[in-house]
PDB file of C-alpha atoms in Angstrom:
ATOM      1  CA  MET A   1     292.441 -38.251 -88.594  1.00  0.00           C
ATOM      2  CA  THR A   2     294.744 -37.232 -85.764  1.00  0.00           C
ATOM      3  CA  LEU A   3     298.256 -35.882 -86.226  1.00  0.00           C
ATOM      4  CA  TYR A   4     300.794 -36.287 -83.449  1.00  0.00           C
ATOM      5  CA  ARG A   5     303.828 -34.073 -83.054  1.00  0.00           C
ATOM      6  CA  LEU A   6     306.955 -34.630 -80.965  1.00  0.00           C
ATOM      7  CA  ILE A   7     307.826 -32.141 -78.213  1.00  0.00           C
ATOM      8  CA  ARG A   8     311.458 -32.364 -79.322  1.00  0.00           C
ATOM      9  CA  PRO A   9     313.190 -34.198 -82.190  1.00  0.00           C
ATOM     10  CA  LEU A  10     314.863 -37.608 -81.549  1.00  0.00           C
ATOM     11  CA  VAL A  11     315.209 -41.158 -83.518  1.00  0.00           C
ATOM     12  CA  GLY A  12     312.782 -43.814 -85.172  1.00  0.00           C
ATOM     13  CA  LEU A  13     311.611 -47.197 -83.975  1.00  0.00           C
ATOM     14  CA  GLY A  14     309.964 -47.883 -87.352  1.00  0.00           C
ATOM     15  CA  THR A  15     313.287 -47.188 -89.063  1.00  0.00           C
ATOM     16  CA  LEU A  16     315.207 -49.394 -86.599  1.00  0.00           C
ATOM     17  CA  LEU A  17     312.844 -52.354 -87.054  1.00  0.00           C
ATOM     18  CA  PHE A  18     313.087 -52.084 -90.841  1.00  0.00           C
ATOM     19  CA  VAL A  19     316.895 -52.077 -90.636  1.00  0.00           C
ATOM     20  CA  LEU A  20     316.732 -55.340 -88.688  1.00  0.00           C
ATOM     21  CA  LEU A  21     314.244 -56.997 -91.035  1.00  0.00           C
ATOM     22  CA  ALA A  22     315.441 -55.981 -94.516  1.00  0.00           C
ATOM     23  CA  PRO A  23     318.729 -55.491 -96.355  1.00  0.00           C
ATOM     24  CA  LEU A  24     319.986 -51.938 -96.585  1.00  0.00           C
ATOM     25  CA  ARG A  25     319.987 -52.078-100.384  1.00  0.00           C
ATOM     26  CA  ALA A  26     316.188 -52.559-100.339  1.00  0.00           C
ATOM     27  CA  GLN A  27     315.535 -49.439 -98.290  1.00  0.00           C
ATOM     28  CA  LYS A  28     314.643 -46.933-100.937  1.00  0.00           C
ATOM     29  CA  GLY A  29     311.240 -45.928 -99.651  1.00  0.00           C
ATOM     30  CA  ALA A  30     309.962 -42.389 -99.308  1.00  0.00           C
ATOM     31  CA  THR A  31     312.307 -39.412 -99.599  1.00  0.00           C
ATOM     32  CA  GLY A  32     312.610 -36.670 -96.999  1.00  0.00           C
ATOM     33  CA  ALA A  33     309.333 -35.728 -95.343  1.00  0.00           C
ATOM     34  CA  ASP A  34     307.252 -36.632 -98.415  1.00  0.00           C
ATOM     35  CA  TRP A  35     305.090 -39.764 -98.651  1.00  0.00           C
ATOM     36  CA  ARG A  36     304.025 -39.666-102.323  1.00  0.00           C
ATOM     37  CA  TYR A  37     302.459 -43.130-102.474  1.00  0.00           C
ATOM     38  CA  ILE A  38     300.141 -44.771 -99.951  1.00  0.00           C
ATOM     39  CA  SER A  39     302.891 -47.360 -99.368  1.00  0.00           C
ATOM     40  CA  GLY A  40     305.733 -44.847 -99.310  1.00  0.00           C
ATOM     41  CA  ASP A  41     307.103 -45.460-102.794  1.00  0.00           C
ATOM     42  CA  ALA A  42     306.125 -47.180-106.044  1.00  0.00           C
ATOM     43  CA  GLY A  43     307.702 -50.404-104.758  1.00  0.00           C
ATOM     44  CA  GLY A  44     305.456 -50.453-101.694  1.00  0.00           C
ATOM     45  CA  THR A  45     308.334 -50.604 -99.186  1.00  0.00           C
ATOM     46  CA  LYS A  46     306.429 -48.532 -96.570  1.00  0.00           C
ATOM     47  CA  TYR A  47     309.826 -47.209 -95.490  1.00  0.00           C
ATOM     48  CA  SER A  48     310.565 -43.636 -94.404  1.00  0.00           C
ATOM     49  CA  PRO A  49     313.999 -42.247 -93.476  1.00  0.00           C
ATOM     50  CA  LEU A  50     312.432 -40.000 -90.825  1.00  0.00           C
ATOM     51  CA  ASP A  51     313.914 -40.905 -87.452  1.00  0.00           C
ATOM     52  CA  GLN A  52     312.480 -38.658 -84.743  1.00  0.00           C
ATOM     53  CA  ILE A  53     310.330 -41.272 -83.011  1.00  0.00           C
ATOM     54  CA  ASN A  54     311.597 -44.342 -81.111  1.00  0.00           C
ATOM     55  CA  ALA A  55     310.762 -46.423 -78.052  1.00  0.00           C
ATOM     56  CA  SER A  56     312.353 -43.887 -75.717  1.00  0.00           C
ATOM     57  CA  ASN A  57     310.265 -40.878 -76.801  1.00  0.00           C
ATOM     58  CA  VAL A  58     306.977 -42.221 -78.163  1.00  0.00           C
ATOM     59  CA  ASN A  59     305.319 -41.525 -74.796  1.00  0.00           C
ATOM     60  CA  LYS A  60     306.082 -37.815 -75.287  1.00  0.00           C
ATOM     61  CA  LEU A  61     303.847 -37.462 -78.378  1.00  0.00           C
ATOM     62  CA  LYS A  62     301.024 -34.945 -78.089  1.00  0.00           C
ATOM     63  CA  ILE A  63     298.063 -34.218 -80.372  1.00  0.00           C
ATOM     64  CA  ALA A  64     298.853 -31.332 -82.715  1.00  0.00           C
ATOM     65  CA  TRP A  65     295.466 -31.223 -84.513  1.00  0.00           C
ATOM     66  CA  ARG A  66     292.437 -33.310 -85.488  1.00  0.00           C
ATOM     67  CA  TRP A  67     290.591 -33.416 -88.802  1.00  0.00           C
ATOM     68  CA  LYS A  68     287.084 -34.928 -88.933  1.00  0.00           C
ATOM     69  CA  THR A  69     284.926 -36.360 -91.707  1.00  0.00           C
ATOM     70  CA  ASP A  70     281.615 -35.517 -89.980  1.00  0.00           C
ATOM     71  CA  ASN A  71     280.333 -33.264 -92.780  1.00  0.00           C
ATOM     72  CA  PHE A  72     281.446 -35.464 -95.683  1.00  0.00           C
ATOM     73  CA  GLY A  73     278.364 -37.462 -96.593  1.00  0.00           C
ATOM     74  CA  ASP A  74     274.867 -38.094 -95.335  1.00  0.00           C
ATOM     75  CA  ARG A  75     276.153 -40.530 -92.696  1.00  0.00           C
ATOM     76  CA  PRO A  76     279.497 -41.373 -91.092  1.00  0.00           C
ATOM     77  CA  ASP A  77     282.025 -43.447 -93.002  1.00  0.00           C
ATOM     78  CA  ASN A  78     282.539 -46.261 -90.503  1.00  0.00           C
ATOM     79  CA  ASN A  79     285.141 -48.008 -92.655  1.00  0.00           C
ATOM     80  CA  TRP A  80     287.562 -45.157 -93.346  1.00  0.00           C
ATOM     81  CA  GLU A  81     290.683 -46.835 -94.759  1.00  0.00           C
ATOM     82  CA  THR A  82     292.410 -43.890 -96.416  1.00  0.00           C
ATOM     83  CA  THR A  83     296.162 -43.448 -96.120  1.00  0.00           C
ATOM     84  CA  PRO A  84     297.085 -39.781 -96.749  1.00  0.00           C
ATOM     85  CA  ILE A  85     299.962 -38.982 -99.070  1.00  0.00           C
ATOM     86  CA  ALA A  86     302.267 -36.116 -98.068  1.00  0.00           C
ATOM     87  CA  VAL A  87     303.832 -33.790-100.631  1.00  0.00           C
ATOM     88  CA  ASN A  88     305.482 -30.422 -99.968  1.00  0.00           C
ATOM     89  CA  GLY A  89     303.862 -29.911 -96.573  1.00  0.00           C
ATOM     90  CA  LYS A  90     300.339 -30.911 -97.655  1.00  0.00           C
ATOM     91  CA  LEU A  91     298.291 -34.059 -97.064  1.00  0.00           C
ATOM     92  CA  TYR A  92     295.983 -35.426 -99.755  1.00  0.00           C
ATOM     93  CA  PHE A  93     293.339 -38.096 -99.144  1.00  0.00           C
ATOM     94  CA  ASN A  94     289.692 -39.155 -99.597  1.00  0.00           C
ATOM     95  CA  ALA A  95     286.888 -38.516 -97.133  1.00  0.00           C
ATOM     96  CA  GLY A  96     283.279 -39.601 -96.731  1.00  0.00           C
ATOM     97  CA  LEU A  97     281.095 -42.118 -98.509  1.00  0.00           C
ATOM     98  CA  GLN A  98     281.026 -39.933-101.637  1.00  0.00           C
ATOM     99  CA  ARG A  99     284.819 -40.156-101.773  1.00  0.00           C
ATOM    100  CA  ALA A 100     285.637 -36.456-101.775  1.00  0.00           C
ATOM    101  CA  ALA A 101     289.264 -35.524-102.419  1.00  0.00           C
ATOM    102  CA  VAL A 102     290.742 -33.292 -99.710  1.00  0.00           C
ATOM    103  CA  ALA A 103     293.937 -31.278 -99.270  1.00  0.00           C
ATOM    104  CA  VAL A 104     295.046 -30.323 -95.758  1.00  0.00           C
ATOM    105  CA  ASP A 105     297.929 -28.251 -94.414  1.00  0.00           C
ATOM    106  CA  ALA A 106     300.089 -30.855 -92.678  1.00  0.00           C
ATOM    107  CA  ALA A 107     301.348 -28.410 -90.036  1.00  0.00           C
ATOM    108  CA  THR A 108     298.024 -26.910 -88.950  1.00  0.00           C
ATOM    109  CA  GLY A 109     295.268 -29.284 -90.098  1.00  0.00           C
ATOM    110  CA  GLU A 110     293.597 -26.491 -92.084  1.00  0.00           C
ATOM    111  CA  THR A 111     291.450 -27.721 -94.978  1.00  0.00           C
ATOM    112  CA  LEU A 112     292.877 -26.145 -98.146  1.00  0.00           C
ATOM    113  CA  TRP A 113     290.405 -27.489-100.713  1.00  0.00           C
ATOM    114  CA  THR A 114     287.882 -30.252-101.338  1.00  0.00           C
ATOM    115  CA  TYR A 115     286.543 -31.816-104.534  1.00  0.00           C
ATOM    116  CA  ARG A 116     283.482 -34.041-104.933  1.00  0.00           C
ATOM    117  CA  LEU A 117     281.923 -35.376-108.124  1.00  0.00           C
ATOM    118  CA  ASP A 118     278.161 -36.014-108.137  1.00  0.00           C
ATOM    119  CA  GLU A 119     277.716 -39.158-110.255  1.00  0.00           C
ATOM    120  CA  GLY A 120     274.074 -39.864-109.452  1.00  0.00           C
ATOM    121  CA  ASP A 121     273.020 -43.517-109.513  1.00  0.00           C
ATOM    122  CA  ARG A 122     276.373 -44.569-110.970  1.00  0.00           C
ATOM    123  CA  GLY A 123     278.188 -43.191-107.951  1.00  0.00           C
ATOM    124  CA  THR A 124     275.727 -44.568-105.407  1.00  0.00           C
ATOM    125  CA  ARG A 125     275.715 -48.151-106.695  1.00  0.00           C
ATOM    126  CA  THR A 126     279.303 -49.244-106.340  1.00  0.00           C
ATOM    127  CA  PRO A 127     280.895 -52.584-105.384  1.00  0.00           C
ATOM    128  CA  ARG A 128     283.225 -50.848-102.900  1.00  0.00           C
ATOM    129  CA  ASN A 129     282.177 -47.925-100.693  1.00  0.00           C
ATOM    130  CA  ASN A 130     285.548 -47.682 -98.960  1.00  0.00           C
ATOM    131  CA  HIS A 131     288.626 -46.210-100.619  1.00  0.00           C
ATOM    132  CA  ARG A 132     292.278 -46.126 -99.642  1.00  0.00           C
ATOM    133  CA  GLY A 133     293.548 -42.866-101.076  1.00  0.00           C
ATOM    134  CA  VAL A 134     294.696 -40.832-104.046  1.00  0.00           C
ATOM    135  CA  ALA A 135     297.774 -40.746-106.291  1.00  0.00           C
ATOM    136  CA  TYR A 136     300.223 -37.945-107.078  1.00  0.00           C
ATOM    137  CA  TRP A 137     302.045 -36.937-110.266  1.00  0.00           C
ATOM    138  CA  ALA A 138     304.003 -33.820-111.284  1.00  0.00           C
ATOM    139  CA  ASP A 139     304.610 -32.522-114.807  1.00  0.00           C
ATOM    140  CA  GLU A 140     307.948 -31.369-116.234  1.00  0.00           C
ATOM    141  CA  ARG A 141     307.479 -27.970-114.568  1.00  0.00           C
ATOM    142  CA  GLY A 142     306.878 -29.547-111.187  1.00  0.00           C
ATOM    143  CA  ARG A 143     303.154 -28.730-111.141  1.00  0.00           C
ATOM    144  CA  GLY A 144     301.507 -31.283-108.872  1.00  0.00           C
ATOM    145  CA  ARG A 145     298.438 -33.294-109.853  1.00  0.00           C
ATOM    146  CA  ILE A 146     296.152 -35.432-107.714  1.00  0.00           C
ATOM    147  CA  LEU A 147     294.627 -38.474-109.406  1.00  0.00           C
ATOM    148  CA  MET A 148     291.470 -39.937-107.901  1.00  0.00           C
ATOM    149  CA  ILE A 149     289.261 -42.876-108.882  1.00  0.00           C
ATOM    150  CA  THR A 150     285.644 -41.937-108.207  1.00  0.00           C
ATOM    151  CA  ARG A 151     282.989 -44.281-106.797  1.00  0.00           C
ATOM    152  CA  GLY A 152     281.479 -44.520-110.287  1.00  0.00           C
ATOM    153  CA  TYR A 153     284.822 -45.633-111.759  1.00  0.00           C
ATOM    154  CA  ARG A 154     286.044 -42.458-113.389  1.00  0.00           C
ATOM    155  CA  LEU A 155     289.604 -41.161-113.183  1.00  0.00           C
ATOM    156  CA  VAL A 156     289.864 -37.483-112.209  1.00  0.00           C
ATOM    157  CA  GLU A 157     292.966 -35.289-112.350  1.00  0.00           C
ATOM    158  CA  LEU A 158     293.015 -32.299-109.992  1.00  0.00           C
ATOM    159  CA  ASP A 159     295.452 -29.419-109.630  1.00  0.00           C
ATOM    160  CA  ALA A 160     297.276 -30.129-106.344  1.00  0.00           C
ATOM    161  CA  ASP A 161     297.284 -26.436-105.404  1.00  0.00           C
ATOM    162  CA  THR A 162     293.658 -25.576-106.152  1.00  0.00           C
ATOM    163  CA  GLY A 163     291.686 -28.829-106.284  1.00  0.00           C
ATOM    164  CA  LEU A 164     290.238 -27.856-109.657  1.00  0.00           C
ATOM    165  CA  PRO A 165     290.013 -30.423-112.492  1.00  0.00           C
ATOM    166  CA  VAL A 166     292.831 -30.151-115.045  1.00  0.00           C
ATOM    167  CA  LYS A 167     290.856 -29.489-118.227  1.00  0.00           C
ATOM    168  CA  THR A 168     293.551 -30.865-120.544  1.00  0.00           C
ATOM    169  CA  PHE A 169     293.292 -34.324-118.935  1.00  0.00           C
ATOM    170  CA  GLY A 170     290.744 -36.612-120.598  1.00  0.00           C
ATOM    171  CA  THR A 171     287.489 -34.730-121.077  1.00  0.00           C
ATOM    172  CA  ASP A 172     287.512 -31.638-118.861  1.00  0.00           C
ATOM    173  CA  GLY A 173     289.645 -33.436-116.276  1.00  0.00           C
ATOM    174  CA  LEU A 174     287.906 -36.834-116.323  1.00  0.00           C
ATOM    175  CA  VAL A 175     288.467 -40.199-118.012  1.00  0.00           C
ATOM    176  CA  ASP A 176     285.494 -42.588-118.054  1.00  0.00           C
ATOM    177  CA  LEU A 177     286.924 -45.981-117.124  1.00  0.00           C
ATOM    178  CA  TRP A 178     283.802 -47.767-118.346  1.00  0.00           C
ATOM    179  CA  VAL A 179     284.634 -46.913-121.950  1.00  0.00           C
ATOM    180  CA  GLY A 180     285.923 -49.949-123.843  1.00  0.00           C
ATOM    181  CA  LEU A 181     285.549 -52.389-120.925  1.00  0.00           C
ATOM    182  CA  LEU A 182     283.054 -54.668-122.691  1.00  0.00           C
ATOM    183  CA  GLU A 183     283.901 -53.710-126.248  1.00  0.00           C
ATOM    184  CA  GLY A 184     283.025 -56.499-128.700  1.00  0.00           C
ATOM    185  CA  THR A 185     280.960 -58.472-126.179  1.00  0.00           C
ATOM    186  CA  GLY A 186     277.592 -56.979-127.042  1.00  0.00           C
ATOM    187  CA  ARG A 187     277.029 -56.140-123.374  1.00  0.00           C
ATOM    188  CA  GLU A 188     277.026 -52.875-121.447  1.00  0.00           C
ATOM    189  CA  VAL A 189     278.560 -52.009-118.102  1.00  0.00           C
ATOM    190  CA  GLU A 190     275.947 -51.442-115.408  1.00  0.00           C
ATOM    191  CA  ALA A 191     276.233 -49.355-112.251  1.00  0.00           C
ATOM    192  CA  GLY A 192     277.525 -51.377-109.325  1.00  0.00           C
ATOM    193  CA  GLN A 193     279.385 -53.963-111.422  1.00  0.00           C
ATOM    194  CA  ILE A 194     282.876 -52.487-111.270  1.00  0.00           C
ATOM    195  CA  GLY A 195     284.748 -49.898-109.231  1.00  0.00           C
ATOM    196  CA  ALA A 196     287.989 -49.503-107.302  1.00  0.00           C
ATOM    197  CA  SER A 197     288.851 -49.465-103.617  1.00  0.00           C
ATOM    198  CA  SER A 198     292.549 -48.646-104.041  1.00  0.00           C
ATOM    199  CA  PRO A 199     294.134 -45.581-105.646  1.00  0.00           C
ATOM    200  CA  ALA A 200     295.797 -45.615-109.038  1.00  0.00           C
ATOM    201  CA  ILE A 201     299.550 -46.208-109.236  1.00  0.00           C
ATOM    202  CA  VAL A 202     301.642 -43.730-111.217  1.00  0.00           C
ATOM    203  CA  VAL A 203     304.701 -45.229-112.923  1.00  0.00           C
ATOM    204  CA  GLY A 204     306.644 -42.516-114.734  1.00  0.00           C
ATOM    205  CA  ASP A 205     303.978 -40.836-116.850  1.00  0.00           C
ATOM    206  CA  VAL A 206     301.646 -43.862-116.902  1.00  0.00           C
ATOM    207  CA  VAL A 207     298.608 -44.199-114.641  1.00  0.00           C
ATOM    208  CA  VAL A 208     297.769 -47.823-113.740  1.00  0.00           C
ATOM    209  CA  VAL A 209     294.184 -48.368-112.575  1.00  0.00           C
ATOM    210  CA  GLY A 210     292.964 -51.494-110.791  1.00  0.00           C
ATOM    211  CA  ALA A 211     289.429 -52.792-110.425  1.00  0.00           C
ATOM    212  CA  ALA A 212     287.088 -54.251-107.816  1.00  0.00           C
ATOM    213  CA  MET A 213     284.190 -56.375-109.059  1.00  0.00           C
ATOM    214  CA  LEU A 214     280.736 -56.899-107.609  1.00  0.00           C
TER     215      LEU A 214
END
């Protein structure tokens, strides 16, 4: 991951193109500098009001920092599709084949915390190795939570400040998404049959989880 920073502030080509292509009433998108969903907002508009970059200044961008996934897994993740979310000056995303959750200081690139769940055979045999990111939710006190779907199809809730599992969520911070999937069929879920390559979507206080089949 490489972050680029402008030498001096100016206006946005991405914003201008969106104005030309979509009605103004549809431009809700992300708010301020935050990007709380992988597509900007719950509606997937991929719109940001930030306007510092345009065709006249894009050639002035310089690398501010780089963050590498070299030490996240026993081999490189050659299909890294994660889109970081940005909340309150921090970036949150997945890294490596074991799908570790990571928090990074958006200004400096410093790694603030990492979380990885060892799921054994269940986590190794998965229909989708790649993953596209994490989800964000905040409680009534504004305490941020990161929601991640593991390779073995569990939902984990982490404290956004510390990266520690929130013990009051599910069972010690985890919800097993296998539970109830084949209820009444007389069959059992096997490792590698079901997983998820996209993050959960948070709608109000409801977490919506998709699935990817073998």
